[in-house]
Amino acid sequence: MVKLTFPRELRLLTPKHFNFVFQRPQRVGTSQITVLGRQNTLGHPRIGLTVAKKHIKRAHKRNRIKRLTRESFRLHQLILPAMDFVVIAKKGVADLDNHSLIEVLEKLWLRHCRQFQSY
């Protein structure tokens, strides 16, 4: 049976982890979301989120975006390559409804998979 949990090992927790991705990232994105990725040696993907108050004022909207992004990552973790990802929310992301946000994230995950296979 396949486990689709989201344990602590699948999260970027420290500034050192984030800086690793920011040094030489592979970028994919839309006008609302950018996903940076960098290959790791752990054998599984990890995710970190940045949702700035500057772009999304209300906490409940920031939390919704983070919750949906984590859920999308959790469901796609088996197809994703062993990379560290940083998801950066931009100004227009709060205007997307849940379904649209999930579709955008799914497309971005698949684009990262294609980029990884071309290397």
Coordinates of C-alpha atoms in Angstrom, one line a residue:
M1 CA 0.0 0.0 0.0
V2 CA 1.3 3.4 -0.9
K3 CA 1.7 6.0 1.9
L4 CA 1.0 9.6 0.9
T5 CA 1.8 11.2 4.3
F6 CA 3.6 14.5 4.8
P7 CA 6.2 13.9 7.5
R8 CA 8.8 16.4 8.7
E9 CA 11.5 14.9 6.5
L10 CA 9.6 16.2 3.4
R11 CA 9.9 19.9 4.5
L12 CA 12.6 22.5 4.1
L13 CA 13.0 23.8 7.7
T14 CA 16.1 25.9 8.0
P15 CA 17.4 29.0 6.1
K16 CA 20.3 26.8 5.0
H17 CA 17.9 24.4 3.2
F18 CA 16.2 27.4 1.4
N19 CA 19.6 29.0 0.5
F20 CA 20.6 25.7 -1.1
V21 CA 17.7 26.0 -3.5
F22 CA 18.2 29.7 -4.1
Q23 CA 21.8 29.3 -5.2
R24 CA 21.2 27.5 -8.5
P25 CA 17.5 26.8 -9.0
Q26 CA 15.6 25.4 -11.9
R27 CA 12.6 27.7 -12.3
V28 CA 9.1 27.1 -13.5
G29 CA 6.2 29.4 -12.9
T30 CA 3.2 31.4 -13.9
S31 CA 2.2 35.0 -13.1
Q32 CA 0.8 33.8 -9.7
I33 CA 3.3 31.1 -8.5
T34 CA 7.0 30.3 -9.1
V35 CA 8.4 27.0 -8.1
L36 CA 12.2 26.8 -7.7
G37 CA 13.8 23.3 -7.6
R38 CA 17.3 21.9 -7.1
Q39 CA 18.3 18.3 -7.1
N40 CA 19.1 16.8 -3.7
T41 CA 20.9 13.6 -2.6
L42 CA 18.2 12.4 -0.2
G43 CA 16.3 10.2 -2.6
H44 CA 13.0 12.0 -2.0
P45 CA 11.5 15.5 -2.7
R46 CA 11.1 18.2 -0.1
I47 CA 9.1 21.4 -0.1
G48 CA 9.4 24.9 1.4
L49 CA 6.8 27.7 1.1
T50 CA 7.1 31.4 0.9
V51 CA 3.9 33.4 1.1
A52 CA 4.6 37.1 1.8
K53 CA 2.3 39.4 3.8
K54 CA 3.3 42.0 1.3
H55 CA 1.4 40.2 -1.5
I56 CA -1.4 38.5 0.5
K57 CA -2.6 40.6 3.5
R58 CA -5.0 38.3 5.2
A59 CA -3.7 35.3 7.2
H60 CA -6.6 33.1 6.3
K61 CA -5.8 33.6 2.6
R62 CA -2.1 32.9 3.1
N63 CA -3.0 29.7 5.1
R64 CA -5.3 28.5 2.4
I65 CA -2.6 28.8 -0.2
K66 CA -0.1 27.0 2.0
R67 CA -2.6 24.3 2.8
L68 CA -3.5 23.6 -0.8
T69 CA 0.2 23.7 -1.9
R70 CA 1.2 21.2 0.8
E71 CA -1.7 18.9 -0.2
S72 CA -0.8 19.1 -3.9
F73 CA 2.8 18.3 -3.0
R74 CA 1.7 15.4 -0.8
L75 CA -0.4 13.8 -3.6
H76 CA 2.4 14.3 -6.2
Q77 CA 5.4 13.3 -4.1
L78 CA 5.7 9.8 -5.6
I79 CA 6.1 11.2 -9.2
L80 CA 8.4 14.1 -8.3
P81 CA 12.1 13.7 -8.6
A82 CA 14.5 13.9 -5.7
M83 CA 14.6 17.7 -5.5
D84 CA 14.2 20.4 -3.0
F85 CA 11.4 22.8 -4.0
V86 CA 10.6 26.3 -2.9
V87 CA 7.1 27.5 -3.8
I88 CA 6.9 31.3 -4.0
A89 CA 3.4 32.8 -4.1
K90 CA 3.0 36.1 -6.0
K91 CA 0.5 38.9 -5.9
G92 CA -2.4 37.3 -7.9
V93 CA -2.5 33.9 -6.3
A94 CA -5.1 34.9 -3.7
D95 CA -7.6 35.6 -6.5
L96 CA -7.5 32.0 -7.7
D97 CA -10.1 29.6 -6.4
N98 CA -9.1 26.3 -4.9
H99 CA -9.6 24.3 -8.1
S100 CA -7.6 26.7 -10.3
L101 CA -4.8 26.8 -7.8
I102 CA -4.5 23.0 -7.6
E103 CA -4.5 22.9 -11.5
V104 CA -1.7 25.4 -11.7
L105 CA 0.4 23.6 -9.1
E106 CA -0.2 20.3 -10.9
K107 CA 1.1 21.8 -14.2
L108 CA 4.2 23.2 -12.4
W109 CA 5.0 19.8 -10.8
L110 CA 4.8 18.1 -14.2
R111 CA 7.0 20.8 -15.8
H112 CA 9.6 20.1 -13.1
C113 CA 9.4 16.4 -13.8
R114 CA 10.0 17.0 -17.5
Q115 CA 12.9 19.4 -16.8
F116 CA 14.5 16.8 -14.5
Q117 CA 14.2 14.0 -17.1
S118 CA 15.9 16.2 -19.8
Y119 CA 19.1 16.5 -17.6

